Amino acid sequence: MKTTNTDVCIVGAGPVGLTAANTLRALGIRVRILDRKSSISPFSKAFGIQARTLEMLNLIGALRPFLKEGFPITDAAVQPEGKRPSNASFASLDTPFPFMLMLPQSDTEHILKKQLREVGQFIDWNTHCKRITQYSDHAEVECATENGHELIRASYVIGCDGPHSTVRENMNVSFPGGKHETIYFLGDVTVEGLSLSNDISTFITERGVAAFFPFRDEKYRVITIDHAEQNREHRDDLPLEDLEKSVRRITQQPVHFPHASWLSQFGTSHHQADAYRDHRLFLAGDAAHLHSPFGGQGMNLGMQDAVNLCWKLAWVLRGHSHPALLDTYEEERYVVGRRTIRMTNTAMQVMTRSHTLIPRLLANPVSILSKSNSLQRQLTQRLANIDISYQNRASLAKFQHQGEMIPAGSRAAPARVLTTEGEHADVMDFLHIQQFTCLFYIEDEQELHQLDESIQEVRRQYGPSILILVVQRKGILRASKPNIHHLFDYRRDLAVKWKLPTFSAVLIRPDGYVAFAEQPVRTGRLMRKIHTALYQ
């Protein structure tokens, strides 16, 4: 049997596995990617990329083609029967990407696959993971390929192989949950007979729910929950006329779909693995958590799982961190998965009730939501995943502080700055998956002189592993040097949004979350905290 070696073996070449591979390759880690399919599926399946996922793609250097190919949606309109439409908007979100990017899953996979190919990484299609054996210092993956059997020795294995995960079976981890008694109709179609904008449009009536999601080229993803089509087993096939009848019944409009590129009907379920890790084996995406499609969360959570896990794997594999760092993957991501399952289950229960009161009950909260900036902001932040925080996790408790400074585990939100060249930029522009970032926040040149010892010590001990940003409120900026950027907080974003006092420092992880904030800066204490954050 042929035997090969790699750092990380990724089982599953969907969006989650391909994101994991791109992240690891950006960090210089060797990978193998296995998938039992023969190629990328032509069907779109998931289709909405949320703001936080776009931020993550930016961190790993993979964003640009997504913005080029995708269709940004800033607003969602809900039309309860007999009521005025209510709107929720992503436009005011505090992110560089205040929209949902509509892009078929197949296109997402092709983009990620192309970027891997550009760095010489290929996918092992038609490769079935049969058995995984763990040892103290590696795992062995036995595969069936087109050319026979192969044994892959890897330091770690990531199961991105979906609800029926082979990796999870080899971990002997249970996948408790339940089935949703709901049948969905789905079609990627062109639409006539219904006035639609370039935003998400959802019709809610006593007969069901019909939602329209625009793609490029005047195509729409249409999804219905038709109360007349429930309480039966779903079939895989869906005739186009059945979808048309369903939408007409729900909306009471003379809808016609001249062309369909994909039609399907399906049911959903909700599950979460009891554990995301077993020694050298990890689960991500649908292999770890499964829920209803409400809010377009599934693929996004999986891709964010991959980034969270893979920067940690890279730091451990390169000897920069203790293997205990890997325990924080499950600690951080399990709670996020559980929260999403609860949210989508609640939404499902409300949206699928067929009683005639439901549209009326929905109409008032939706109307209130459209009029309340605070509630609308909470909803859109949650859907966009920019409200995800790890600040209550036990591993970060030692880094929490008294006061209002940005807490450990918080997302490093956008903060506008000026460069030494007088150009507008954002702190987010400097963050990258390859480095931690240490941001020093000062009043002026006098405080900069006082912090020189700390800045130089970080630079001396950690070199390119930590990017240094020195941001001051006033005075003259020094010229930037390699791995040290001097910036001006001209809008006081760091003072207001991050609540930073001067003479403070913030360490930001490679995935864009805060490791800790410190004030006042003392060189010895700062270096001890950095060491703990990197080598925990």
XYZ file of C-alpha atoms in Angstrom:
536
model
C 0.000 0.000 0.000
C 1.294 3.434 -0.928
C 2.138 5.598 2.097
C 2.426 9.403 2.091
C 2.960 12.043 4.780
C 1.381 15.436 5.326
C 0.714 17.907 8.134
C -3.092 18.014 7.940
C -5.465 15.691 6.105
C -8.810 17.323 5.251
C -11.694 14.972 4.525
C -14.335 16.735 2.422
C -13.830 19.299 -0.357
C -16.912 21.455 0.128
C -16.738 25.120 1.192
C -15.566 24.217 4.700
C -12.803 21.843 3.631
C -11.632 24.197 0.893
C -11.580 27.124 3.341
C -9.524 25.018 5.737
C -7.102 24.142 2.945
C -6.742 27.762 1.814
C -6.151 28.895 5.393
C -3.506 26.263 6.057
C -1.726 26.879 2.761
C -1.662 30.618 3.508
C 0.134 29.633 6.728
C 2.640 27.390 4.967
C 1.185 24.088 6.172
C 1.156 20.950 3.990
C -2.308 19.497 3.362
C -4.112 16.694 1.571
C -7.776 17.185 0.614
C -9.875 14.072 0.039
C -13.382 13.790 -1.346
C -15.338 10.740 -2.431
C -17.147 12.763 -5.133
C -15.725 13.019 -8.627
C -15.897 16.831 -8.806
C -17.643 19.938 -7.457
C -21.440 19.643 -7.524
C -23.052 21.949 -10.117
C -25.976 22.694 -7.790
C -25.921 25.806 -5.661
C -27.157 24.483 -2.274
C -26.005 27.253 0.117
C -25.928 30.682 -1.467
C -25.450 33.567 1.007
C -22.053 34.657 2.348
C -22.356 36.759 5.494
C -20.231 39.751 6.486
C -18.105 37.943 9.080
C -17.259 35.204 6.583
C -16.187 37.867 4.084
C -13.957 39.369 6.776
C -12.435 35.918 7.329
C -11.869 35.420 3.602
C -10.082 38.770 3.612
C -7.837 37.597 6.463
C -6.715 34.537 4.478
C -6.187 36.564 1.279
C -9.034 34.917 -0.644
C -11.646 37.675 -0.792
C -11.245 39.518 -4.096
C -12.796 36.973 -6.517
C -15.803 36.587 -4.215
C -16.592 40.293 -4.442
C -16.123 40.130 -8.196
C -18.451 37.161 -8.738
C -21.060 37.684 -6.011
C -24.186 39.844 -5.892
C -24.392 42.076 -2.774
C -27.769 42.403 -1.035
C -28.248 45.208 1.476
C -31.949 44.888 2.314
C -34.555 42.257 3.093
C -38.282 42.953 2.712
C -40.953 40.918 4.513
C -44.498 41.074 3.122
C -47.105 39.749 5.587
C -50.455 39.234 3.914
C -52.668 42.314 4.091
C -49.934 44.411 5.709
C -47.401 46.936 4.496
C -43.937 45.468 3.795
C -41.359 45.712 6.561
C -37.650 46.025 5.881
C -34.424 45.066 7.577
C -31.155 46.490 6.286
C -27.554 45.309 6.413
C -26.340 48.702 5.156
C -25.657 50.147 8.609
C -23.651 47.172 9.892
C -20.253 48.040 11.361
C -18.225 46.050 8.858
C -16.353 46.727 5.614
C -18.963 44.447 3.984
C -22.431 45.722 5.019
C -24.367 43.254 2.875
C -25.061 39.576 2.263
C -23.166 38.359 -0.785
C -25.333 36.113 -2.951
C -23.188 33.477 -4.604
C -24.089 29.850 -5.380
C -22.162 27.331 -3.326
C -20.747 25.784 -6.477
C -19.177 29.145 -7.388
C -17.774 29.478 -3.863
C -16.162 26.067 -4.219
C -14.757 26.838 -7.678
C -13.168 30.067 -6.399
C -11.540 28.336 -3.443
C -10.415 25.430 -5.627
C -8.849 27.811 -8.163
C -6.931 29.620 -5.445
C -5.553 26.316 -4.207
C -4.542 25.330 -7.701
C -2.617 28.600 -8.044
C -0.374 27.545 -5.155
C 0.027 24.007 -6.492
C -2.555 22.328 -4.273
C -4.913 19.791 -5.805
C -7.903 17.829 -4.538
C -7.917 14.033 -4.373
C -11.322 13.304 -5.935
C -12.858 9.807 -5.961
C -11.037 9.123 -2.712
C -12.984 7.448 0.059
C -11.748 7.667 3.643
C -12.226 4.140 5.008
C -10.572 4.073 8.416
C -8.602 6.386 10.705
C -6.196 5.171 13.367
C -4.729 7.506 15.956
C -1.272 7.295 17.511
C 0.493 9.495 20.049
C 2.191 11.670 17.435
C 0.091 11.249 14.271
C -3.039 9.775 12.693
C -3.237 7.357 9.773
C -5.995 7.689 7.188
C -6.632 4.623 5.067
C -8.186 5.579 1.716
C -9.654 3.827 -1.277
C -8.674 5.632 -4.475
C -9.094 5.048 -8.204
C -5.603 3.521 -8.207
C -5.953 1.282 -5.165
C -5.430 1.890 -1.481
C -3.296 4.583 0.123
C -2.236 5.295 3.687
C -1.874 8.956 4.610
C 0.077 9.823 7.750
C -0.937 13.225 9.083
C -0.298 15.163 12.265
C -3.993 16.092 12.354
C -7.221 15.229 10.484
C -10.173 17.587 9.938
C -13.575 16.098 9.155
C -15.392 18.470 6.801
C -17.367 15.598 5.342
C -20.907 16.599 6.202
C -23.763 15.124 8.249
C -22.764 11.506 7.530
C -19.139 12.150 8.484
C -16.732 9.231 8.288
C -14.315 11.148 10.490
C -16.981 11.549 13.166
C -17.728 7.821 12.999
C -14.051 7.083 13.561
C -14.063 9.454 16.532
C -16.968 7.476 18.032
C -18.734 10.784 18.735
C -22.530 10.857 18.819
C -24.590 13.319 16.767
C -27.788 13.872 18.767
C -30.667 15.918 17.407
C -33.951 15.539 15.605
C -35.813 15.882 12.354
C -37.797 18.947 11.322
C -41.230 17.913 10.075
C -41.056 20.446 7.250
C -40.823 20.059 3.481
C -39.158 22.782 1.443
C -39.501 23.438 -2.278
C -36.461 25.018 -3.914
C -35.692 26.340 -7.379
C -33.099 28.491 -9.122
C -35.301 30.234 -11.667
C -36.107 33.297 -13.693
C -39.315 34.999 -12.548
C -42.245 36.578 -14.364
C -45.573 37.818 -13.026
C -44.261 39.129 -9.723
C -42.734 42.513 -9.006
C -39.436 41.902 -7.209
C -36.581 44.211 -6.278
C -32.899 43.341 -6.119
C -33.337 42.649 -2.413
C -34.491 39.580 -0.513
C -38.298 39.373 -0.664
C -40.294 37.124 1.687
C -44.057 36.616 1.519
C -45.780 35.330 4.669
C -49.411 34.201 4.497
C -51.691 31.712 6.202
C -50.897 29.380 3.297
C -47.136 29.378 3.834
C -43.903 31.258 3.182
C -42.229 32.082 -0.145
C -38.809 33.731 -0.246
C -36.937 35.121 -3.264
C -33.162 35.624 -3.185
C -31.646 37.409 -6.191
C -28.532 36.178 -7.957
C -26.742 37.772 -10.867
C -28.242 37.556 -14.380
C -31.801 38.188 -13.128
C -32.050 34.745 -11.548
C -33.604 34.021 -8.170
C -33.314 31.281 -5.599
C -36.927 30.566 -4.600
C -37.723 28.644 -1.411
C -41.216 27.850 -0.185
C -42.730 26.297 2.917
C -46.190 25.405 1.636
C -48.643 24.297 4.306
C -50.567 22.304 1.665
C -47.452 20.210 0.978
C -46.558 19.184 4.542
C -47.235 16.023 6.570
C -45.773 13.655 4.016
C -42.410 12.220 3.010
C -40.486 14.497 0.684
C -39.148 13.353 -2.677
C -35.878 14.480 -4.229
C -37.416 15.547 -7.536
C -39.597 18.632 -7.951
C -41.476 19.378 -11.191
C -41.318 23.047 -12.188
C -45.114 23.275 -12.305
C -45.290 22.133 -8.659
C -43.020 24.984 -7.615
C -45.074 27.461 -9.658
C -48.321 26.202 -8.102
C -46.844 26.478 -4.623
C -45.689 30.073 -5.100
C -49.008 31.059 -6.695
C -50.916 29.492 -3.828
C -48.843 31.290 -1.181
C -48.595 34.714 -2.843
C -51.888 34.702 -4.763
C -49.955 36.142 -7.714
C -49.813 34.862 -11.348
C -46.184 33.796 -11.047
C -44.402 32.067 -13.920
C -40.895 30.622 -14.047
C -39.722 30.499 -17.700
C -36.419 28.803 -16.890
C -35.063 26.682 -14.037
C -31.465 25.563 -13.616
C -32.118 23.513 -10.482
C -35.239 22.171 -8.743
C -35.427 20.188 -5.538
C -37.507 19.438 -2.480
C -35.960 18.566 0.830
C -36.380 18.232 4.564
C -34.021 19.352 7.305
C -32.895 18.271 10.740
C -30.911 19.651 13.646
C -27.905 17.906 15.186
C -24.735 18.780 17.055
C -21.787 16.510 17.739
C -21.100 15.834 21.418
C -17.469 16.795 20.821
C -15.586 18.608 18.058
C -12.249 17.017 18.916
C -10.842 13.616 19.721
C -7.084 13.944 20.198
C -5.821 14.463 16.626
C -9.211 14.406 14.888
C -11.434 17.479 14.512
C -14.906 18.205 13.115
C -16.006 21.350 11.283
C -19.123 22.501 9.436
C -22.023 20.084 8.925
C -19.956 17.251 10.375
C -20.109 19.124 13.694
C -23.473 20.916 13.572
C -26.559 20.810 11.374
C -29.626 23.025 11.383
C -32.367 24.519 9.226
C -31.422 26.886 6.374
C -33.091 29.880 8.061
C -30.901 32.966 7.856
C -28.232 31.418 5.621
C -26.048 30.379 8.569
C -24.782 26.848 7.902
C -22.025 27.296 5.329
C -20.889 30.498 7.029
C -20.504 28.877 10.433
C -18.566 26.025 8.863
C -16.161 28.322 7.022
C -15.610 30.284 10.237
C -15.022 26.982 12.090
C -12.278 26.245 9.577
C -10.462 29.557 10.069
C -10.713 29.329 13.871
C -9.235 25.825 13.879
C -6.631 26.181 11.162
C -4.686 29.156 12.467
C -4.363 27.274 15.752
C -3.218 24.097 14.005
C -0.604 26.095 12.119
C 0.771 27.761 15.244
C 1.041 24.410 16.994
C 2.604 22.665 13.998
C 5.189 25.435 13.632
C 6.069 25.232 17.305
C 4.768 28.705 18.116
C 2.082 27.438 20.523
C 1.480 24.584 22.952
C -0.944 21.882 21.721
C -3.322 22.958 24.520
C -4.258 25.865 22.236
C -6.221 23.342 20.146
C -8.607 22.744 23.053
C -9.944 26.276 22.558
C -11.403 25.344 19.159
C -14.243 23.303 20.647
C -14.564 25.662 23.602
C -15.177 28.616 21.282
C -17.068 27.095 18.371
C -19.366 24.627 20.169
C -21.301 27.449 21.817
C -21.654 29.270 18.493
C -23.092 26.145 16.881
C -25.507 25.579 19.771
C -26.719 29.175 19.629
C -27.359 28.911 15.897
C -29.321 25.670 16.257
C -31.521 27.270 18.908
C -32.075 30.391 16.812
C -32.937 28.511 13.622
C -35.182 26.034 15.462
C -37.166 28.903 16.977
C -37.488 30.611 13.604
C -38.600 27.329 12.025
C -41.315 26.821 14.610
C -42.717 30.280 13.963
C -42.451 30.217 10.176
C -44.004 26.784 9.693
C -47.126 27.093 11.833
C -50.129 26.864 9.523
C -52.646 28.434 11.852
C -54.271 31.559 10.392
C -53.136 33.664 13.352
C -49.475 33.185 12.544
C -49.272 35.801 9.754
C -50.891 38.296 12.071
C -48.570 37.392 14.926
C -45.587 37.720 12.616
C -46.746 41.001 11.120
C -46.563 43.005 14.328
C -43.057 41.938 15.452
C -41.760 42.420 11.907
C -43.331 45.862 11.779
C -41.894 46.745 15.179
C -38.516 45.449 14.052
C -38.512 47.679 10.968
C -39.233 50.722 13.151
C -36.741 49.916 15.913
C -33.150 50.622 14.944
C -31.875 48.768 18.002
C -33.795 45.553 17.341
C -33.047 45.665 13.639
C -29.355 46.121 14.387
C -29.376 43.120 16.747
C -31.048 40.917 14.141
C -28.786 41.912 11.252
C -25.647 41.650 13.423
C -26.651 38.131 14.384
C -27.431 37.090 10.806
C -24.146 38.643 9.635
C -22.283 36.819 12.463
C -20.470 39.992 13.522
C -21.907 39.670 17.037
C -20.029 36.395 17.635
C -17.768 36.771 20.661
C -15.641 34.414 22.753
C -15.297 36.747 25.747
C -17.090 34.379 28.169
C -14.874 31.410 27.387
C -12.872 29.997 30.286
C -9.544 30.084 28.428
C -9.823 33.877 28.092
C -10.850 34.576 31.698
C -7.230 35.262 32.687
C -7.100 38.064 30.102
C -10.268 39.893 31.123
C -9.911 43.240 32.864
C -11.873 45.725 34.877
C -13.103 48.762 32.966
C -14.565 49.449 29.561
C -11.706 48.517 27.240
C -12.548 46.067 24.465
C -12.798 42.632 26.155
C -10.698 39.593 25.315
C -12.585 37.429 22.821
C -14.322 40.341 21.098
C -14.222 40.832 17.358
C -11.772 43.581 16.407
C -14.301 45.947 14.831
C -13.471 48.387 12.002
C -11.581 51.518 13.040
C -10.688 54.163 10.486
C -7.134 55.566 10.579
C -4.719 57.640 8.495
C -1.343 56.287 7.344
C 1.954 58.161 7.370
C 1.285 58.904 3.688
C -2.011 60.580 4.605
C -4.104 57.779 3.095
C -7.352 56.557 4.636
C -7.231 53.002 5.920
C -8.801 50.721 8.503
C -7.154 48.735 11.261
C -8.815 45.681 9.662
C -6.733 46.271 6.523
C -3.586 45.344 8.456
C -4.848 42.123 10.032
C -3.789 38.854 8.413
C -4.046 35.159 9.216
C -0.240 34.834 9.219
C 0.353 37.081 12.222
C -0.835 38.254 15.579
C -1.148 42.044 15.674
C -0.094 44.165 18.636
C -1.710 47.609 18.554
C -0.261 50.338 20.797
C -2.573 53.300 21.404
C -0.927 56.547 22.466
C -1.640 60.234 22.838
C 1.426 61.744 21.124
C 5.176 61.531 20.537
C 5.929 61.835 24.252
C 3.998 58.650 25.041
C 5.620 56.997 22.042
C 9.060 57.613 23.575
C 7.817 56.047 26.822
C 6.584 52.963 24.942
C 9.668 52.516 22.754
C 11.085 49.846 25.084
C 7.874 47.768 24.884
C 7.584 48.127 21.112
C 11.195 47.152 20.513
C 10.944 44.187 22.904
C 7.901 42.802 21.034
C 9.781 43.271 17.781
C 12.955 41.647 19.149
C 11.271 38.576 20.651
C 8.637 37.844 18.032
C 9.852 39.383 14.776
C 7.427 38.798 11.868
C 5.104 36.641 14.015
C 3.592 39.832 15.447
C 2.735 42.861 13.338
C 3.016 46.112 15.308
C 0.597 49.005 14.841
C 1.320 52.259 16.667
C -1.759 54.484 16.612
C -1.666 57.988 18.081
C -4.326 60.608 18.664
C -2.299 63.688 17.786
C 1.148 64.926 16.863
C 3.530 63.965 14.094
C 3.735 60.355 12.963
C 7.030 58.546 12.613
C 7.771 56.888 9.305
C 6.594 53.286 9.156
C 9.179 50.493 9.110
C 8.975 46.827 8.091
C 6.437 45.176 10.402
C 5.768 48.472 12.272
C 3.056 50.806 10.972
C 2.453 54.257 12.444
C -1.144 55.430 12.135
C -3.333 58.368 13.195
C -6.722 57.850 14.930
C -8.227 60.908 13.242
C -11.852 59.919 14.001
C -11.182 58.619 17.533
C -12.635 55.241 16.470
C -10.289 53.343 18.776
C -11.186 55.615 21.682
C -14.943 55.400 21.053
C -15.590 51.972 19.523
C -12.805 50.000 21.201
C -12.959 52.214 24.330
C -9.186 52.438 24.467
C -7.498 54.906 26.795
C -4.097 56.163 25.731
C -0.958 54.305 26.796
C -2.721 50.999 26.113
C -2.040 47.925 24.012
C -4.275 45.331 22.345
C -3.139 41.938 21.035
C -5.305 40.691 18.124
C -5.329 37.057 17.080
C -4.800 35.905 13.481
C -8.573 35.318 13.139
C -9.377 38.933 14.045
C -10.490 38.419 17.654
C -8.941 40.227 20.618
C -6.542 38.135 22.737
C -6.291 40.812 25.434
C -6.180 44.571 26.102
C -3.694 46.134 28.531
C -3.426 49.555 30.232
C -1.149 51.018 31.363
C 1.520 49.258 29.321
C 4.378 47.809 31.338
C 6.984 45.968 29.309
C 7.429 42.951 31.585
C 3.714 42.395 32.136
C 2.931 42.900 28.429
C 5.528 40.328 27.381
C 4.208 37.795 29.901
C 0.670 38.237 28.575
C 1.803 37.875 24.968
C 3.703 34.721 25.856
C 0.639 33.275 27.597
C -1.622 34.165 24.650
C 0.690 32.530 22.114
C 1.932 29.554 24.100
C -1.054 28.644 26.272
